[in-house]
PDB file of C-alpha atoms and ligand atoms in Angstrom:
ATOM      1  CA  MET A   1       2.438  29.158 -12.882  1.00 49.00           C
ATOM      2  CA  THR A   2       4.856  26.963 -10.936  1.00 65.00           C
ATOM      3  CA  PHE A   3       5.122  23.369 -12.105  1.00 75.00           C
ATOM      4  CA  ARG A   4       4.058  20.715  -9.648  1.00 91.00           C
ATOM      5  CA  ARG A   5       5.332  17.168  -9.967  1.00 97.00           C
ATOM      6  CA  GLY A   6       3.396  14.122  -8.886  1.00 98.00           C
ATOM      7  CA  VAL A   7       4.386  12.564  -5.571  1.00 98.00           C
ATOM      8  CA  LEU A   8       5.342   8.946  -4.889  1.00 98.00           C
ATOM      9  CA  ILE A   9       3.277   7.384  -2.112  1.00 98.00           C
ATOM     10  CA  VAL A  10       3.928   3.775  -1.046  1.00 98.00           C
ATOM     11  CA  LEU A  11       1.763   1.429   1.024  1.00 98.00           C
ATOM     12  CA  GLU A  12       3.576  -1.390   2.785  1.00 98.00           C
ATOM     13  CA  GLY A  13       2.580  -4.048   5.300  1.00 91.00           C
ATOM     14  CA  VAL A  14       2.267  -7.774   5.813  1.00 82.00           C
ATOM     15  CA  ASP A  15      -0.185  -9.801   3.740  1.00 83.00           C
ATOM     16  CA  ARG A  16      -3.913  -9.126   4.480  1.00 87.00           C
ATOM     17  CA  ALA A  17      -3.262  -5.701   6.031  1.00 91.00           C
ATOM     18  CA  GLY A  18      -5.548  -4.203   3.348  1.00 93.00           C
ATOM     19  CA  LYS A  19      -2.926  -2.551   1.112  1.00 95.00           C
ATOM     20  CA  SER A  20      -4.612  -3.200  -2.214  1.00 95.00           C
ATOM     21  CA  THR A  21      -8.050  -2.012  -1.016  1.00 96.00           C
ATOM     22  CA  GLN A  22      -6.532   1.131   0.491  1.00 98.00           C
ATOM     23  CA  CYS A  23      -4.447   1.886  -2.620  1.00 98.00           C
ATOM     24  CA  ALA A  24      -7.600   1.798  -4.750  1.00 98.00           C
ATOM     25  CA  ARG A  25      -9.554   3.968  -2.271  1.00 98.00           C
ATOM     26  CA  LEU A  26      -6.740   6.508  -2.092  1.00 98.00           C
ATOM     27  CA  VAL A  27      -6.460   6.894  -5.858  1.00 98.00           C
ATOM     28  CA  GLN A  28     -10.243   7.351  -6.029  1.00 98.00           C
ATOM     29  CA  ALA A  29     -10.202  10.007  -3.286  1.00 98.00           C
ATOM     30  CA  LEU A  30      -7.316  11.948  -4.844  1.00 98.00           C
ATOM     31  CA  GLN A  31      -9.098  11.937  -8.207  1.00 98.00           C
ATOM     32  CA  GLN A  32     -12.321  13.144  -6.562  1.00 97.00           C
ATOM     33  CA  ASN A  33     -10.330  16.076  -5.183  1.00 95.00           C
ATOM     34  CA  GLY A  34      -9.330  16.961  -8.737  1.00 95.00           C
ATOM     35  CA  ARG A  35      -5.829  15.511  -8.596  1.00 96.00           C
ATOM     36  CA  ARG A  36      -4.265  13.164 -11.137  1.00 97.00           C
ATOM     37  CA  ALA A  37      -3.451   9.813  -9.520  1.00 98.00           C
ATOM     38  CA  GLU A  38      -2.650   6.260 -10.637  1.00 98.00           C
ATOM     39  CA  ILE A  39      -1.818   2.914  -9.003  1.00 98.00           C
ATOM     40  CA  ILE A  40       1.335   0.890  -9.546  1.00 98.00           C
ATOM     41  CA  ARG A  41       1.762  -2.513  -7.912  1.00 98.00           C
ATOM     42  CA  PHE A  42       4.874  -4.572  -7.260  1.00 98.00           C
ATOM     43  CA  PRO A  43       5.622  -7.207  -8.236  1.00 98.00           C
ATOM     44  CA  ASP A  44       4.313  -6.186 -11.664  1.00 98.00           C
ATOM     45  CA  ARG A  45       3.563  -9.682 -12.925  1.00 98.00           C
ATOM     46  CA  THR A  46       2.841  -8.549 -16.501  1.00 98.00           C
ATOM     47  CA  THR A  47       6.454  -8.046 -17.666  1.00 98.00           C
ATOM     48  CA  GLN A  48       8.827 -10.876 -18.680  1.00 98.00           C
ATOM     49  CA  ILE A  49      10.670 -10.562 -15.370  1.00 98.00           C
ATOM     50  CA  GLY A  50       7.303 -10.345 -13.598  1.00 98.00           C
ATOM     51  CA  GLN A  51       6.274 -13.642 -15.191  1.00 98.00           C
ATOM     52  CA  LEU A  52       9.367 -15.365 -13.778  1.00 98.00           C
ATOM     53  CA  ILE A  53       8.480 -13.939 -10.344  1.00 98.00           C
ATOM     54  CA  SER A  54       4.845 -14.953 -10.666  1.00 98.00           C
ATOM     55  CA  SER A  55       5.756 -18.524 -11.606  1.00 98.00           C
ATOM     56  CA  TYR A  56       8.103 -18.638  -8.588  1.00 98.00           C
ATOM     57  CA  LEU A  57       5.423 -17.295  -6.211  1.00 98.00           C
ATOM     58  CA  GLU A  58       2.908 -19.816  -7.556  1.00 97.00           C
ATOM     59  CA  LYS A  59       5.519 -22.543  -6.890  1.00 97.00           C
ATOM     60  CA  LYS A  60       5.479 -23.547 -10.562  1.00 98.00           C
ATOM     61  CA  SER A  61       9.238 -22.964 -10.627  1.00 98.00           C
ATOM     62  CA  ASN A  62      12.080 -22.782  -8.125  1.00 98.00           C
ATOM     63  CA  LEU A  63      14.708 -20.069  -8.140  1.00 98.00           C
ATOM     64  CA  GLU A  64      17.798 -19.588  -5.987  1.00 98.00           C
ATOM     65  CA  ASP A  65      17.100 -17.027  -3.199  1.00 98.00           C
ATOM     66  CA  HIS A  66      19.679 -14.370  -4.212  1.00 98.00           C
ATOM     67  CA  THR A  67      18.519 -14.675  -7.807  1.00 98.00           C
ATOM     68  CA  VAL A  68      14.870 -14.109  -6.940  1.00 98.00           C
ATOM     69  CA  HIS A  69      15.797 -11.107  -4.801  1.00 98.00           C
ATOM     70  CA  LEU A  70      17.562  -9.528  -7.774  1.00 98.00           C
ATOM     71  CA  LEU A  71      14.612 -10.315 -10.045  1.00 98.00           C
ATOM     72  CA  PHE A  72      12.175  -8.512  -7.698  1.00 99.00           C
ATOM     73  CA  SER A  73      14.538  -5.530  -7.715  1.00 99.00           C
ATOM     74  CA  ALA A  74      14.928  -5.665 -11.509  1.00 99.00           C
ATOM     75  CA  ASN A  75      11.124  -5.657 -11.743  1.00 99.00           C
ATOM     76  CA  ARG A  76      11.110  -2.316  -9.894  1.00 99.00           C
ATOM     77  CA  TRP A  77      13.987  -0.909 -11.964  1.00 99.00           C
ATOM     78  CA  GLU A  78      12.294  -1.754 -15.263  1.00 98.00           C
ATOM     79  CA  LEU A  79       9.384   0.529 -14.283  1.00 98.00           C
ATOM     80  CA  VAL A  80      11.605   3.474 -13.258  1.00 98.00           C
ATOM     81  CA  PRO A  81      11.403   5.271 -16.643  1.00 98.00           C
ATOM     82  CA  LEU A  82       7.589   5.064 -16.460  1.00 98.00           C
ATOM     83  CA  ILE A  83       7.537   6.212 -12.811  1.00 98.00           C
ATOM     84  CA  ARG A  84       9.772   9.212 -13.564  1.00 98.00           C
ATOM     85  CA  GLU A  85       7.708  10.127 -16.628  1.00 98.00           C
ATOM     86  CA  LYS A  86       4.429  10.043 -14.679  1.00 98.00           C
ATOM     87  CA  LEU A  87       5.825  12.093 -11.796  1.00 98.00           C
ATOM     88  CA  GLU A  88       7.152  14.675 -14.263  1.00 97.00           C
ATOM     89  CA  GLN A  89       3.683  14.855 -15.839  1.00 97.00           C
ATOM     90  CA  GLY A  90       2.245  15.740 -12.443  1.00 97.00           C
ATOM     91  CA  ILE A  91       0.614  12.351 -11.875  1.00 98.00           C
ATOM     92  CA  ASN A  92       0.611  11.231  -8.232  1.00 98.00           C
ATOM     93  CA  LEU A  93       1.566   7.550  -7.941  1.00 98.00           C
ATOM     94  CA  VAL A  94       0.156   5.253  -5.277  1.00 98.00           C
ATOM     95  CA  VAL A  95       2.385   2.187  -5.073  1.00 98.00           C
ATOM     96  CA  ASP A  96       1.251  -1.172  -3.647  1.00 98.00           C
ATOM     97  CA  ARG A  97       4.576  -2.515  -2.169  1.00 98.00           C
ATOM     98  CA  TYR A  98       8.058  -1.302  -3.048  1.00 98.00           C
ATOM     99  CA  ALA A  99      11.698  -1.918  -2.102  1.00 98.00           C
ATOM    100  CA  PHE A 100      10.775  -2.273   1.600  1.00 98.00           C
ATOM    101  CA  SER A 101       8.836  -5.475   0.863  1.00 98.00           C
ATOM    102  CA  GLY A 102      11.891  -6.634  -1.057  1.00 98.00           C
ATOM    103  CA  VAL A 103      14.132  -6.170   1.981  1.00 98.00           C
ATOM    104  CA  ALA A 104      11.590  -7.518   4.499  1.00 98.00           C
ATOM    105  CA  PHE A 105      10.744 -10.713   2.601  1.00 97.00           C
ATOM    106  CA  THR A 106      14.280 -11.701   1.538  1.00 98.00           C
ATOM    107  CA  SER A 107      15.903 -10.803   4.874  1.00 98.00           C
ATOM    108  CA  ALA A 108      13.305 -13.036   6.566  1.00 98.00           C
ATOM    109  CA  LYS A 109      15.140 -15.956   4.907  1.00 98.00           C
ATOM    110  CA  PRO A 110      18.157 -17.406   6.750  1.00 97.00           C
ATOM    111  CA  GLY A 111      21.543 -15.916   5.827  1.00 97.00           C
ATOM    112  CA  PHE A 112      20.402 -12.592   4.348  1.00 98.00           C
ATOM    113  CA  SER A 113      21.450  -9.324   6.024  1.00 97.00           C
ATOM    114  CA  LEU A 114      19.341  -6.173   5.744  1.00 97.00           C
ATOM    115  CA  ASP A 115      22.352  -4.404   4.267  1.00 97.00           C
ATOM    116  CA  TRP A 116      22.866  -6.937   1.460  1.00 98.00           C
ATOM    117  CA  CYS A 117      19.139  -6.910   0.699  1.00 98.00           C
ATOM    118  CA  LYS A 118      19.011  -3.122   0.364  1.00 98.00           C
ATOM    119  CA  GLN A 119      21.818  -2.783  -2.191  1.00 98.00           C
ATOM    120  CA  PRO A 120      20.058  -3.625  -5.501  1.00 98.00           C
ATOM    121  CA  ASP A 121      17.361  -0.997  -4.842  1.00 98.00           C
ATOM    122  CA  VAL A 122      19.836   1.808  -4.067  1.00 98.00           C
ATOM    123  CA  GLY A 123      19.115   4.664  -6.502  1.00 98.00           C
ATOM    124  CA  LEU A 124      15.422   3.907  -7.079  1.00 98.00           C
ATOM    125  CA  PRO A 125      13.111   6.950  -6.895  1.00 98.00           C
ATOM    126  CA  LYS A 126      12.562   7.661  -3.210  1.00 98.00           C
ATOM    127  CA  PRO A 127       8.970   7.661  -1.982  1.00 98.00           C
ATOM    128  CA  ASP A 128       7.766  10.960  -0.520  1.00 98.00           C
ATOM    129  CA  LEU A 129       5.727   8.970   2.015  1.00 98.00           C
ATOM    130  CA  VAL A 130       5.664   5.309   3.044  1.00 98.00           C
ATOM    131  CA  MET A 131       2.615   4.261   5.010  1.00 98.00           C
ATOM    132  CA  PHE A 132       3.005   1.011   6.915  1.00 98.00           C
ATOM    133  CA  LEU A 133      -0.321  -0.748   7.500  1.00 97.00           C
ATOM    134  CA  GLN A 134       0.222  -2.244  10.922  1.00 95.00           C
ATOM    135  CA  LEU A 135      -1.718  -5.404  11.755  1.00 93.00           C
ATOM    136  CA  SER A 136      -0.817  -8.014  14.376  1.00 86.00           C
ATOM    137  CA  PRO A 137      -0.377 -11.578  13.087  1.00 74.00           C
ATOM    138  CA  GLU A 138      -3.313 -12.622  15.323  1.00 76.00           C
ATOM    139  CA  VAL A 139      -5.745 -10.109  13.792  1.00 84.00           C
ATOM    140  CA  ALA A 140      -4.397 -10.887  10.316  1.00 81.00           C
ATOM    141  CA  ALA A 141      -5.165 -14.576  10.901  1.00 76.00           C
ATOM    142  CA  GLN A 142      -8.797 -13.699  11.708  1.00 81.00           C
ATOM    143  CA  ARG A 143      -9.125 -12.157   8.242  1.00 84.00           C
ATOM    144  CA  GLY A 144      -9.016 -15.603   6.657  1.00 79.00           C
ATOM    145  CA  GLN A 145      -6.695 -18.330   5.534  1.00 76.00           C
ATOM    146  CA  PHE A 146      -3.606 -17.759   3.463  1.00 80.00           C
ATOM    147  CA  GLY A 147      -3.603 -18.816  -0.166  1.00 82.00           C
ATOM    148  CA  ALA A 148      -1.229 -21.358  -1.618  1.00 84.00           C
ATOM    149  CA  GLU A 149       1.522 -18.966  -2.752  1.00 91.00           C
ATOM    150  CA  ARG A 150       5.079 -19.118  -1.543  1.00 93.00           C
ATOM    151  CA  TYR A 151       5.613 -16.926   1.599  1.00 92.00           C
ATOM    152  CA  GLU A 152       1.961 -17.337   2.698  1.00 89.00           C
ATOM    153  CA  ILE A 153       2.956 -19.166   5.884  1.00 88.00           C
ATOM    154  CA  SER A 154       2.256 -17.707   9.365  1.00 86.00           C
ATOM    155  CA  SER A 155       5.723 -18.270  10.832  1.00 90.00           C
ATOM    156  CA  PHE A 156       7.420 -16.660   7.820  1.00 92.00           C
ATOM    157  CA  GLN A 157       5.023 -13.678   7.904  1.00 90.00           C
ATOM    158  CA  GLN A 158       5.866 -13.127  11.596  1.00 92.00           C
ATOM    159  CA  THR A 159       9.546 -12.872  10.689  1.00 95.00           C
ATOM    160  CA  VAL A 160       8.658 -10.497   7.828  1.00 94.00           C
ATOM    161  CA  GLN A 161       6.763  -8.341  10.365  1.00 94.00           C
ATOM    162  CA  GLN A 162       9.902  -8.185  12.570  1.00 96.00           C
ATOM    163  CA  ARG A 163      12.074  -7.233   9.587  1.00 97.00           C
ATOM    164  CA  PHE A 164       9.677  -4.406   8.700  1.00 97.00           C
ATOM    165  CA  GLU A 165      10.093  -3.088  12.268  1.00 97.00           C
ATOM    166  CA  GLU A 166      13.875  -2.955  11.787  1.00 97.00           C
ATOM    167  CA  ILE A 167      13.510  -1.382   8.340  1.00 97.00           C
ATOM    168  CA  ARG A 168      11.319   1.372   9.826  1.00 97.00           C
ATOM    169  CA  ASN A 169      14.303   2.555  11.910  1.00 96.00           C
ATOM    170  CA  ASP A 170      15.678   4.113   8.713  1.00 96.00           C
ATOM    171  CA  THR A 171      15.035   7.794   9.416  1.00 95.00           C
ATOM    172  CA  SER A 172      15.944   8.855   5.852  1.00 97.00           C
ATOM    173  CA  ILE A 173      12.483   7.541   4.897  1.00 98.00           C
ATOM    174  CA  ASN A 174       9.249   9.412   5.660  1.00 98.00           C
ATOM    175  CA  TRP A 175       7.421   6.565   7.463  1.00 98.00           C
ATOM    176  CA  LYS A 176       3.921   6.766   8.825  1.00 98.00           C
ATOM    177  CA  VAL A 177       2.526   3.793  10.734  1.00 97.00           C
ATOM    178  CA  ILE A 178      -1.219   3.308  10.234  1.00 98.00           C
ATOM    179  CA  ASP A 179      -3.312   1.133  12.575  1.00 97.00           C
ATOM    180  CA  ALA A 180      -4.870  -1.232  10.033  1.00 96.00           C
ATOM    181  CA  SER A 181      -7.015  -3.101  12.581  1.00 95.00           C
ATOM    182  CA  ARG A 182      -9.757  -0.441  12.254  1.00 96.00           C
ATOM    183  CA  SER A 183     -12.560  -0.226   9.670  1.00 96.00           C
ATOM    184  CA  ILE A 184     -11.721   0.363   5.985  1.00 97.00           C
ATOM    185  CA  GLU A 185     -13.217   3.887   6.276  1.00 98.00           C
ATOM    186  CA  GLU A 186     -11.215   4.881   9.353  1.00 98.00           C
ATOM    187  CA  VAL A 187      -7.979   3.618   7.839  1.00 98.00           C
ATOM    188  CA  HIS A 188      -8.801   5.382   4.561  1.00 98.00           C
ATOM    189  CA  THR A 189      -9.420   8.722   6.305  1.00 98.00           C
ATOM    190  CA  ASP A 190      -5.930   8.635   7.885  1.00 98.00           C
ATOM    191  CA  ILE A 191      -4.248   7.582   4.645  1.00 98.00           C
ATOM    192  CA  LYS A 192      -6.024  10.268   2.652  1.00 98.00           C
ATOM    193  CA  SER A 193      -5.126  13.064   5.044  1.00 98.00           C
ATOM    194  CA  ALA A 194      -1.448  12.011   5.308  1.00 98.00           C
ATOM    195  CA  SER A 195      -1.298  11.826   1.494  1.00 98.00           C
ATOM    196  CA  GLU A 196      -2.849  15.276   0.971  1.00 97.00           C
ATOM    197  CA  LYS A 197      -0.359  16.800   3.429  1.00 97.00           C
ATOM    198  CA  THR A 198       2.545  15.098   1.661  1.00 98.00           C
ATOM    199  CA  ILE A 199       1.374  16.282  -1.774  1.00 97.00           C
ATOM    200  CA  ASP A 200       1.163  19.889  -0.552  1.00 95.00           C
ATOM    201  CA  VAL A 201       4.802  19.811   0.579  1.00 95.00           C
ATOM    202  CA  ALA A 202       6.566  17.363  -1.751  1.00 96.00           C
ATOM    203  CA  GLN A 203       5.160  18.618  -5.078  1.00 94.00           C
ATOM    204  CA  HIS A 204       7.588  21.551  -4.854  1.00 92.00           C
ATOM    205  CA  LEU A 205      10.675  19.418  -4.063  1.00 95.00           C
ATOM    206  CA  PRO A 206      12.881  17.300  -6.357  1.00 96.00           C
ATOM    207  CA  VAL A 207      12.411  13.510  -6.367  1.00 97.00           C
ATOM    208  CA  GLY A 208      14.971  11.839  -4.094  1.00 98.00           C
ATOM    209  CA  GLU A 209      16.775   8.514  -4.485  1.00 98.00           C
ATOM    210  CA  LEU A 210      16.900   5.456  -2.209  1.00 98.00           C
TER     211      LEU A 210
HETATM  212  P1  LIG B   1       1.377  -9.545  -3.709  1.00 90.16           P
HETATM  213  O1  LIG B   1       1.171  -9.669  -5.212  1.00 90.16           O
HETATM  214  O2  LIG B   1       1.309  -8.115  -3.219  1.00 90.16           O
HETATM  215  O3  LIG B   1       0.545 -10.516  -2.930  1.00 90.16           O
HETATM  216  O4  LIG B   1       2.927  -9.953  -3.455  1.00 90.16           O
HETATM  217  C1  LIG B   1       3.377 -11.238  -3.780  1.00 90.16           C
HETATM  218  C2  LIG B   1       4.273 -11.816  -2.719  1.00 90.16           C
HETATM  219  O5  LIG B   1       5.634 -11.451  -2.972  1.00 90.16           O
HETATM  220  C3  LIG B   1       3.982 -11.372  -1.302  1.00 90.16           C
HETATM  221  O6  LIG B   1       4.086 -12.525  -0.452  1.00 90.16           O
HETATM  222  C4  LIG B   1       5.086 -10.409  -0.982  1.00 90.16           C
HETATM  223  C5  LIG B   1       6.231 -10.884  -1.818  1.00 90.16           C
HETATM  224  N1  LIG B   1       7.124  -9.802  -2.255  1.00 90.16           N
HETATM  225  C6  LIG B   1       6.769  -8.585  -2.739  1.00 90.16           C
HETATM  226  N2  LIG B   1       7.855  -7.896  -3.123  1.00 90.16           N
HETATM  227  C7  LIG B   1       8.917  -8.685  -2.863  1.00 90.16           C
HETATM  228  C8  LIG B   1      10.322  -8.538  -3.066  1.00 90.16           C
HETATM  229  O7  LIG B   1      10.818  -7.517  -3.553  1.00 90.16           O
HETATM  230  N3  LIG B   1      11.117  -9.577  -2.679  1.00 90.16           N
HETATM  231  C9  LIG B   1      10.599 -10.729  -2.149  1.00 90.16           C
HETATM  232  N4  LIG B   1      11.449 -11.698  -1.802  1.00 90.16           N
HETATM  233  N5  LIG B   1       9.282 -10.903  -1.963  1.00 90.16           N
HETATM  234  C10 LIG B   1       8.453  -9.903  -2.312  1.00 90.16           C
HETATM  235 NA1  LIG B   2       0.009 -12.251  -1.564  1.00 90.16          NA
HETATM  236 NA1  LIG B   3      -1.487  -6.827  -2.330  1.00 90.16          NA
END
């Protein structure tokens, strides 16, 4: 019997695109098809680094912008041993945000180049598929008001959306843009089928690196 590793599937998008809902639905659907699957979300606010990030996002503390960028990256790196272990065990991982959010959100701040923002995440396990949940800022606004966290400001989110467009030019990444303006079910059907196709191919290949 040939060994099959788990695959690394990432969902990205601006706030309110439905990432968390779709991550949960995807894991459920993969499990119903008899596959092993688990969710990971970034930032992981449960670790010590995650608590610093959480306090910053809740505006309970202020951190210098380069510093917070490196903390978000460190928060991904600290989970790498776990990610590698799960993939080796054949567990498919569905990840709610990854390094692409890191680059999009920090490079939306003045004075940060895409290139500088990418560096700390170089060498992270490379996703086999990154689905970008595309939603216009206008439609996103109709889904309700932002909360009180840092970054939850319309003008900033529009810049983040533009940065994601630039980031998607990176052809070394297996991007798939998903129209997230449709119903939860329609979006889910697309995500599920793209994920199944990716699993069929990628489970036989080695894990890459960003
Ligand atoms: P969430 O828990 O998914 O709502 O994410 C929290 C906020 O942090 C959200 O506005 C997106 C932002 N974010 C996620 N990852 C990163 C990152 O790596 N760097 C920066 N600067 N912001 C991030
Ligand atoms: Na948020
Ligand atoms: Na989320």
